Amino acid sequence: MRWLWSRISGHEPADSDEIEPETPAPPAELPPSELSEPALTALRSAVGERNVLAEHAARLGRTGGLAYLDLLRRRLDAPLALPDAVITPADPVQVQEVLEVCRKHDIAVVPFGGGTSVVGGVSALRGDKSAVVALDLVRLDKLVDVDPVSRLAVLQAGMRGPAAERLLAGHGLTLGHVPQSFERATIGGFVATRSAGQASAGYGRFDDMVQGLRVATPAGEWRLGCAPASAAGPDLRQLVCGSEGVLGVITEATVRVRPAPTERHYIGLVLDGWQRGIDAVRALAQKPALADVTRLSDVDETDAGLALSVSLRTRLLRRYLRTRSVSEPCLLVLGWEDTSVRSLSARRSVAMRVLRRFAPVSLGSGAGRAWLRGRFAGPRQRDALIAAGVCVETLETATRWSALPALADSVRCALVSALSTKRARPLVLCHISHAYETGASLYFTVLTPRSPRDAIGQWQRAKRAASDAIAAAGATITHHHAIGTDHRPWLAAELGERGLGVLRAVKQSVDPTGILNPGKLI
Amino acid sequence: MRWLWSRISGHEPADSDEIEPETPAPPAELPPSELSEPALTALRSAVGERNVLAEHAARLGRTGGLAYLDLLRRRLDAPLALPDAVITPADPVQVQEVLEVCRKHDIAVVPFGGGTSVVGGVSALRGDKSAVVALDLVRLDKLVDVDPVSRLAVLQAGMRGPAAERLLAGHGLTLGHVPQSFERATIGGFVATRSAGQASAGYGRFDDMVQGLRVATPAGEWRLGCAPASAAGPDLRQLVCGSEGVLGVITEATVRVRPAPTERHYIGLVLDGWQRGIDAVRALAQKPALADVTRLSDVDETDAGLALSVSLRTRLLRRYLRTRSVSEPCLLVLGWEDTSVRSLSARRSVAMRVLRRFAPVSLGSGAGRAWLRGRFAGPRQRDALIAAGVCVETLETATRWSALPALADSVRCALVSALSTKRARPLVLCHISHAYETGASLYFTVLTPRSPRDAIGQWQRAKRAASDAIAAAGATITHHHAIGTDHRPWLAAELGERGLGVLRAVKQSVDPTGILNPGKLI
């Protein structure tokens, strides 16, 4: 922590108090629920009295997601977008009934899964409606069907990552979908946000895995998908993937599963220089020889990782890298998962052969396993940093390979320029975690001392600068965090007037009165 | 031919006349063009006088596609859906201008590429419009841009398969997209119909390859796609893929390309029994170890292939298979394409190891090369068969692995039952040409003596029976032939009321007056 503080503020903390956690503000006095009695009665009749939660704790638990600004607003006692009640239906049929009640009573509905959105996707905005409820899918947690021959499983939308893996493991199967939000996020959320997991190079993005969907909409239930591939018109499943609760409430997904791996091999390598690292990952992606997890850190992220994670051995490691003439170390983590040693070794051999011309220095499997152990720790580390007075947030994008280095530079410059002050210069770390034949994602982590006077404005300005840089480069405003409220200002540039018009037309068709997740996406 | 005739009619032809080509009917007297003078003037001003073709030959050349019934109607002098003119714009801007003229003058527009639709997708139907033009994209034949680092190329929509490969070969690149229509079909058609090529297991379906699109719509130009993957809302590219000219005219596509292969290895294997063959292909798909071309024929198709294609060596081959105890031979063609011998051999080894437990009998690379030589010959063979009085057509579907054998049976039964007469029993051949982790396609070829009294009704009844069987099984009505006019009656069952409603809403948004390809898809 001292290391980080000295890096981002340019000086050692005066004393240890300066990096001690602040005391969070006490919870705000909540406004009363605005649900009318007839609406409450109808909702209770749809899902049962005890599944309409109007008490403060329940409402406070569904006020928003886990973006830095969400956390900050809660700490700062800033106004929160609060649902008037939390509804927990038992199954897809009850979800459909809740939508009918809400349509009739003009109530906005915010579908709620793990609540891990970092773009405002689950903020309880009511738009022009009379009230707003959080539709918490927590009880839709069943494994409905498994077809091991076809490698398909039907999962209800409220099932969280660990539960899905536990239930599938009973059949020797896995989803293999492990975003950083894995521990809390749900199947429905994975679909609704086009989630990409850390091992998506091997297991595919979630939108690749979806073969069928069951969706509740105010216009009636919608079932999609009946084959692994089809030419029966446009692929409407890809319209529901990424629809962020705006076009319907996903209640079930039929997803491709795989035999659970019995072998795992993770290694860390160091490449000399960011451009060489990009070239190496591109070579893997285009061979194709990506490991299931393929993740390249830039020089600053590698440096921070060395300082923060393997501190005991850091000095020795730096010396070792110098003897190997590595002046700008970039960490490349590769992880393979397989059902046989032979198959894993064969894939690893192909990858290592591709990498040979990039002169990698192996840190062995210890560095790989270290990454694996800490893979879900990011959010918890962030909580500690926020408590210590740090402005810390992430953002991400993707573009084609030929445009990637320039995009990384311009986003980094935008962030540094927006956040630098006389006393402090932000730390901007970057990695590539998702690579494709034609391009890759860029994921930035930003750390800087929190502005004592305008903490919210500080990040809003930085986010705007970075987003403008992304849009100016013609890259996507988000590779896997979705649009929510936060990316809406940049969606028009990406989809154009025609694309937005099409989305609005689809919205009008399935949700004519606009009750579904107002203020998100479109 | 005698072999075939004896198989499908149950007896040898009485004399050789019976299988001689009929004389095609003379071309019909064409109705006059119904384009008004102001419309003609406006169209001429948009694209230039000589790019508005109103003469008989041009109109007759764009009356429809290449379905059996299209060919039959031309032979039988049946009424044809004729465009009132053929428009050949020079570039995307002129396409947009043509749409504006047609919107203003209430003229239906049928986008026309290679004209190889087998589902009525390019029939010049006018719907409720005052006239109809074929918008032939033949002049949009440029390679606009190549980005070899990102493996992306921008191709205009009217470029045919061979021209695309020739131009890309100049950069050492390939699309690798080889449907049977390759020689005539175009890039725009590949996108609009979600085309799948013979080597799609290796190179991907065309909808997998599309990264960006430029589309002319009556509501204005629409550009889509800026990254290899994105979470910026629904993937609208997958709404344009498969839109069959109903939602816009695709003018350019940014597609993923690959280094042109220098090595090719094709082999033929025989497996004993259809179920064993299915299990073998599934094992390859799920390893994953599919060859770039992976194609399994059922017993009847294998038998017909032995009889028709390798007739000289047939007897020897049958004897050889008997000595190997193969009683129900199913031909499996595997083809690998690669840029290095080493890589190709490694992939082949993995596949052959997977296949070992299915006891394949190798026919060597001769059988593989024979398939490769004849891969585009289907349509020409069909022309000869039609001329000889045979009813010959294909249809296809896809479903999950666990449902595949039953689906194959029920479609085969439906066809046999619909086409059997006292004197003849149809030959129904089936193969799997596209396999995925979760399922595969089934492709049927049907041959039977043509009904002398009701040739059109004969096939319509058979097609309806097969399509009903597909819908009853919950499979897709088409894996890669698209909807056009012919599959429309079954689309509602597949997409449901909600799905159709969404498509109509999108249509209304981009084509409010409904000029684009009336009567197709929706």
CSV table of N, CA and C in Angstrom, one decimal, chain B residues 31-125:
chain,number,residue,atom,x,y,z
B,31,PRO,N,-44.4,-10.0,-70.2
B,31,PRO,CA,-45.3,-8.8,-70.0
B,31,PRO,C,-44.4,-7.6,-70.1
B,32,PRO,N,-45.0,-6.5,-70.6
B,32,PRO,CA,-44.2,-5.2,-70.7
B,32,PRO,C,-43.8,-4.7,-69.3
B,33,SER,N,-42.8,-3.9,-69.3
B,33,SER,CA,-42.3,-3.3,-68.0
B,33,SER,C,-43.4,-2.3,-67.5
B,34,GLU,N,-43.6,-2.3,-66.2
B,34,GLU,CA,-44.6,-1.4,-65.7
B,34,GLU,C,-44.0,-0.2,-65.0
B,35,LEU,N,-42.8,0.0,-65.2
B,35,LEU,CA,-42.1,1.2,-64.6
B,35,LEU,C,-42.7,2.4,-65.3
B,36,SER,N,-43.0,3.4,-64.5
B,36,SER,CA,-43.5,4.7,-65.1
B,36,SER,C,-42.4,5.4,-65.7
B,37,GLU,N,-42.7,6.3,-66.6
B,37,GLU,CA,-41.6,7.2,-67.3
B,37,GLU,C,-40.9,8.0,-66.2
B,38,PRO,N,-41.6,8.7,-65.3
B,38,PRO,CA,-40.8,9.4,-64.3
B,38,PRO,C,-39.9,8.5,-63.4
B,39,ALA,N,-40.4,7.3,-63.1
B,39,ALA,CA,-39.5,6.4,-62.3
B,39,ALA,C,-38.3,6.0,-63.1
B,40,LEU,N,-38.5,5.7,-64.4
B,40,LEU,CA,-37.4,5.3,-65.2
B,40,LEU,C,-36.4,6.5,-65.3
B,41,THR,N,-36.9,7.7,-65.5
B,41,THR,CA,-36.0,8.8,-65.6
B,41,THR,C,-35.2,9.0,-64.3
B,42,ALA,N,-35.9,8.9,-63.2
B,42,ALA,CA,-35.2,9.0,-61.9
B,42,ALA,C,-34.1,7.9,-61.7
B,43,LEU,N,-34.4,6.7,-62.1
B,43,LEU,CA,-33.5,5.6,-61.9
B,43,LEU,C,-32.3,5.9,-62.9
B,44,ARG,N,-32.6,6.3,-64.1
B,44,ARG,CA,-31.5,6.6,-65.0
B,44,ARG,C,-30.6,7.7,-64.5
B,45,SER,N,-31.2,8.6,-63.9
B,45,SER,CA,-30.4,9.8,-63.4
B,45,SER,C,-29.6,9.3,-62.2
B,46,ALA,N,-30.0,8.3,-61.5
B,46,ALA,CA,-29.3,7.8,-60.3
B,46,ALA,C,-28.1,7.0,-60.7
B,47,VAL,N,-28.2,6.1,-61.7
B,47,VAL,CA,-27.1,5.2,-62.0
B,47,VAL,C,-26.6,5.3,-63.4
B,48,GLY,N,-27.2,6.2,-64.2
B,48,GLY,CA,-26.8,6.3,-65.6
B,48,GLY,C,-27.7,5.4,-66.5
B,49,GLU,N,-27.9,6.0,-67.7
B,49,GLU,CA,-28.9,5.3,-68.6
B,49,GLU,C,-28.6,3.9,-68.9
B,50,ARG,N,-27.3,3.5,-69.1
B,50,ARG,CA,-27.1,2.2,-69.6
B,50,ARG,C,-27.1,1.2,-68.4
B,51,ASN,N,-27.3,1.7,-67.2
B,51,ASN,CA,-27.4,0.8,-66.0
B,51,ASN,C,-28.8,0.5,-65.6
B,52,VAL,N,-29.7,1.0,-66.4
B,52,VAL,CA,-31.2,0.6,-66.2
B,52,VAL,C,-31.5,-0.3,-67.4
B,53,LEU,N,-31.6,-1.6,-67.1
B,53,LEU,CA,-31.8,-2.5,-68.3
B,53,LEU,C,-33.3,-3.0,-68.3
B,54,ALA,N,-33.9,-2.7,-69.4
B,54,ALA,CA,-35.3,-3.1,-69.4
B,54,ALA,C,-35.6,-4.1,-70.5
B,55,GLU,N,-34.5,-4.5,-71.2
B,55,GLU,CA,-34.8,-5.5,-72.3
B,55,GLU,C,-35.0,-6.9,-71.8
B,56,HIS,N,-35.7,-7.7,-72.6
B,56,HIS,CA,-36.2,-9.0,-72.2
B,56,HIS,C,-35.1,-9.9,-71.6
B,57,ALA,N,-33.9,-9.9,-72.3
B,57,ALA,CA,-32.9,-10.9,-71.8
B,57,ALA,C,-32.5,-10.6,-70.4
B,58,ALA,N,-32.3,-9.3,-70.1
B,58,ALA,CA,-31.9,-8.9,-68.8
B,58,ALA,C,-32.9,-9.2,-67.7
B,59,ARG,N,-34.2,-8.9,-68.0
B,59,ARG,CA,-35.3,-9.2,-67.1
B,59,ARG,C,-35.4,-10.7,-66.9
B,60,LEU,N,-35.3,-11.4,-68.0
B,60,LEU,CA,-35.5,-12.9,-67.9
B,60,LEU,C,-34.4,-13.5,-67.0
B,61,GLY,N,-33.2,-12.9,-67.1
B,61,GLY,CA,-32.1,-13.4,-66.3
B,61,GLY,C,-32.2,-13.2,-64.8
B,62,ARG,N,-33.1,-12.4,-64.4
B,62,ARG,CA,-33.3,-12.2,-62.9
B,62,ARG,C,-34.7,-12.5,-62.5
B,63,THR,N,-35.2,-13.6,-63.0
B,63,THR,CA,-36.6,-14.0,-62.6
B,63,THR,C,-36.7,-14.8,-61.4
B,64,GLY,N,-35.6,-15.3,-61.0
B,64,GLY,CA,-35.7,-16.2,-59.8
B,64,GLY,C,-34.3,-16.9,-59.6
B,65,GLY,N,-34.3,-17.9,-58.7
B,65,GLY,CA,-33.1,-18.5,-58.4
B,65,GLY,C,-32.9,-19.9,-59.0
B,66,LEU,N,-32.4,-20.8,-58.3
B,66,LEU,CA,-32.0,-22.1,-58.9
B,66,LEU,C,-32.6,-23.3,-58.1
B,67,ALA,N,-33.8,-23.0,-57.5
B,67,ALA,CA,-34.5,-24.2,-56.9
B,67,ALA,C,-35.0,-25.1,-58.0
B,68,TYR,N,-35.2,-26.3,-57.7
B,68,TYR,CA,-35.8,-27.3,-58.7
B,68,TYR,C,-37.1,-26.7,-59.3
B,69,LEU,N,-37.9,-26.1,-58.5
B,69,LEU,CA,-39.2,-25.5,-59.0
B,69,LEU,C,-38.9,-24.3,-59.9
B,70,ASP,N,-37.9,-23.5,-59.6
B,70,ASP,CA,-37.5,-22.4,-60.5
B,70,ASP,C,-37.1,-23.0,-61.9
B,71,LEU,N,-36.3,-24.0,-61.9
B,71,LEU,CA,-35.9,-24.6,-63.2
B,71,LEU,C,-37.0,-25.2,-63.9
B,72,LEU,N,-37.9,-25.9,-63.1
B,72,LEU,CA,-39.0,-26.6,-63.7
B,72,LEU,C,-40.0,-25.6,-64.3
B,73,ARG,N,-40.3,-24.5,-63.6
B,73,ARG,CA,-41.2,-23.5,-64.1
B,73,ARG,C,-40.7,-22.9,-65.4
B,74,ARG,N,-39.4,-22.7,-65.5
B,74,ARG,CA,-38.8,-22.2,-66.8
B,74,ARG,C,-39.0,-23.2,-67.9
B,75,ARG,N,-38.8,-24.5,-67.6
B,75,ARG,CA,-39.0,-25.6,-68.6
B,75,ARG,C,-40.4,-25.7,-69.0
B,76,LEU,N,-41.3,-25.5,-68.0
B,76,LEU,CA,-42.8,-25.8,-68.3
B,76,LEU,C,-43.5,-24.6,-68.8
B,77,ASP,N,-42.8,-23.5,-69.0
B,77,ASP,CA,-43.4,-22.3,-69.5
B,77,ASP,C,-44.4,-21.8,-68.5
B,78,ALA,N,-44.2,-22.0,-67.2
B,78,ALA,CA,-45.2,-21.6,-66.1
B,78,ALA,C,-44.9,-20.1,-65.9
B,79,PRO,N,-45.9,-19.4,-65.3
B,79,PRO,CA,-45.7,-18.0,-65.1
B,79,PRO,C,-44.5,-17.7,-64.2
B,80,LEU,N,-43.7,-16.7,-64.6
B,80,LEU,CA,-42.5,-16.3,-63.9
B,80,LEU,C,-42.7,-15.0,-63.2
B,81,ALA,N,-42.1,-14.8,-62.1
B,81,ALA,CA,-42.1,-13.5,-61.4
B,81,ALA,C,-40.9,-12.7,-62.1
B,82,LEU,N,-41.3,-11.7,-62.9
B,82,LEU,CA,-40.3,-10.9,-63.7
B,82,LEU,C,-40.1,-9.5,-63.1
B,83,PRO,N,-38.9,-9.1,-63.1
B,83,PRO,CA,-38.7,-7.7,-62.7
B,83,PRO,C,-39.0,-6.8,-63.9
B,84,ASP,N,-39.5,-5.6,-63.6
B,84,ASP,CA,-39.8,-4.6,-64.6
B,84,ASP,C,-38.5,-4.0,-65.2
B,85,ALA,N,-37.4,-4.0,-64.5
B,85,ALA,CA,-36.2,-3.6,-65.0
B,85,ALA,C,-35.1,-4.1,-64.1
B,86,VAL,N,-33.9,-4.1,-64.6
B,86,VAL,CA,-32.7,-4.5,-63.8
B,86,VAL,C,-31.8,-3.2,-63.7
B,87,ILE,N,-31.5,-2.9,-62.4
B,87,ILE,CA,-30.7,-1.7,-62.1
B,87,ILE,C,-29.3,-2.2,-61.7
B,88,THR,N,-28.3,-1.6,-62.2
B,88,THR,CA,-26.9,-2.0,-61.9
B,88,THR,C,-26.1,-0.8,-61.4
B,89,PRO,N,-26.3,-0.5,-60.1
B,89,PRO,CA,-25.5,0.7,-59.6
B,89,PRO,C,-24.0,0.4,-59.5
B,90,ALA,N,-23.3,1.5,-59.4
B,90,ALA,CA,-21.8,1.4,-59.5
B,90,ALA,C,-21.2,1.2,-58.1
B,91,ASP,N,-21.8,1.7,-57.1
B,91,ASP,CA,-21.2,1.7,-55.7
B,91,ASP,C,-22.2,1.9,-54.6
B,92,PRO,N,-21.8,1.8,-53.4
B,92,PRO,CA,-22.8,2.0,-52.3
B,92,PRO,C,-23.6,3.2,-52.3
B,93,VAL,N,-23.0,4.3,-52.8
B,93,VAL,CA,-23.7,5.6,-52.8
B,93,VAL,C,-24.9,5.5,-53.8
B,94,GLN,N,-24.6,4.9,-55.0
B,94,GLN,CA,-25.7,4.8,-56.0
B,94,GLN,C,-26.8,3.8,-55.5
B,95,VAL,N,-26.4,2.8,-54.8
B,95,VAL,CA,-27.4,1.9,-54.2
B,95,VAL,C,-28.3,2.6,-53.3
B,96,GLN,N,-27.8,3.5,-52.5
B,96,GLN,CA,-28.6,4.3,-51.6
B,96,GLN,C,-29.5,5.2,-52.4
B,97,GLU,N,-29.0,5.8,-53.5
B,97,GLU,CA,-29.8,6.7,-54.4
B,97,GLU,C,-31.0,5.9,-55.0
B,98,VAL,N,-30.7,4.7,-55.5
B,98,VAL,CA,-31.7,3.8,-56.1
B,98,VAL,C,-32.8,3.6,-55.1
B,99,LEU,N,-32.4,3.3,-53.8
B,99,LEU,CA,-33.5,3.0,-52.8
B,99,LEU,C,-34.3,4.3,-52.6
B,100,GLU,N,-33.7,5.5,-52.6
B,100,GLU,CA,-34.5,6.7,-52.5
B,100,GLU,C,-35.5,6.9,-53.6
B,101,VAL,N,-35.0,6.6,-54.8
B,101,VAL,CA,-35.9,6.7,-56.0
B,101,VAL,C,-37.1,5.7,-55.8
B,102,CYS,N,-36.7,4.5,-55.5
B,102,CYS,CA,-37.7,3.5,-55.4
B,102,CYS,C,-38.7,3.7,-54.3
B,103,ARG,N,-38.2,4.3,-53.2
B,103,ARG,CA,-39.2,4.6,-52.1
B,103,ARG,C,-40.2,5.7,-52.6
B,104,LYS,N,-39.6,6.7,-53.3
B,104,LYS,CA,-40.4,7.8,-53.7
B,104,LYS,C,-41.5,7.3,-54.7
B,105,HIS,N,-41.1,6.4,-55.6
B,105,HIS,CA,-42.0,6.0,-56.7
B,105,HIS,C,-42.7,4.6,-56.3
B,106,ASP,N,-42.5,4.2,-55.1
B,106,ASP,CA,-43.3,3.0,-54.6
B,106,ASP,C,-42.9,1.8,-55.5
B,107,ILE,N,-41.6,1.6,-55.7
B,107,ILE,CA,-41.2,0.4,-56.5
B,107,ILE,C,-40.5,-0.6,-55.5
B,108,ALA,N,-40.9,-1.8,-55.7
B,108,ALA,CA,-40.2,-2.9,-54.9
B,108,ALA,C,-38.8,-3.2,-55.4
B,109,VAL,N,-37.9,-3.5,-54.5
B,109,VAL,CA,-36.5,-3.7,-54.9
B,109,VAL,C,-36.1,-5.1,-54.5
B,110,VAL,N,-35.6,-5.9,-55.4
B,110,VAL,CA,-35.1,-7.2,-55.1
B,110,VAL,C,-33.6,-7.2,-55.3
B,111,PRO,N,-32.8,-7.2,-54.2
B,111,PRO,CA,-31.4,-7.3,-54.3
B,111,PRO,C,-31.0,-8.6,-55.0
B,112,PHE,N,-30.1,-8.5,-55.9
B,112,PHE,CA,-29.7,-9.7,-56.7
B,112,PHE,C,-28.2,-9.8,-56.8
B,113,GLY,N,-27.7,-10.9,-56.4
B,113,GLY,CA,-26.2,-11.2,-56.4
B,113,GLY,C,-25.9,-12.3,-57.4
B,114,GLY,N,-25.7,-13.5,-56.9
B,114,GLY,CA,-25.4,-14.6,-57.9
B,114,GLY,C,-26.6,-15.2,-58.4
B,115,GLY,N,-27.8,-14.9,-57.8
B,115,GLY,CA,-29.0,-15.6,-58.3
B,115,GLY,C,-29.1,-17.1,-58.0
B,116,THR,N,-28.4,-17.5,-57.0
B,116,THR,CA,-28.3,-18.9,-56.7
B,116,THR,C,-29.3,-19.4,-55.6
B,117,SER,N,-30.2,-18.5,-55.1
B,117,SER,CA,-31.1,-18.9,-54.1
B,117,SER,C,-31.9,-20.2,-54.5
B,118,VAL,N,-32.0,-21.1,-53.6
B,118,VAL,CA,-32.8,-22.3,-53.8
B,118,VAL,C,-34.1,-22.3,-53.0
B,119,VAL,N,-34.5,-21.1,-52.5
B,119,VAL,CA,-35.7,-21.0,-51.7
B,119,VAL,C,-36.6,-19.8,-52.1
B,120,GLY,N,-36.3,-19.3,-53.3
B,120,GLY,CA,-37.2,-18.2,-53.9
B,120,GLY,C,-36.7,-16.9,-53.4
B,121,GLY,N,-35.5,-16.8,-52.8
B,121,GLY,CA,-35.1,-15.5,-52.2
B,121,GLY,C,-34.9,-14.4,-53.2
B,122,VAL,N,-34.7,-14.7,-54.5
B,122,VAL,CA,-34.6,-13.6,-55.4
B,122,VAL,C,-35.7,-13.5,-56.5
B,123,SER,N,-36.8,-14.2,-56.2
B,123,SER,CA,-38.0,-14.0,-57.1
B,123,SER,C,-38.4,-12.6,-57.1
B,124,ALA,N,-38.7,-12.1,-58.3
B,124,ALA,CA,-39.0,-10.7,-58.5
B,124,ALA,C,-40.5,-10.4,-58.1
B,125,LEU,N,-40.9,-10.6,-56.9
B,125,LEU,CA,-42.2,-10.3,-56.4
B,125,LEU,C,-42.4,-8.8,-56.2
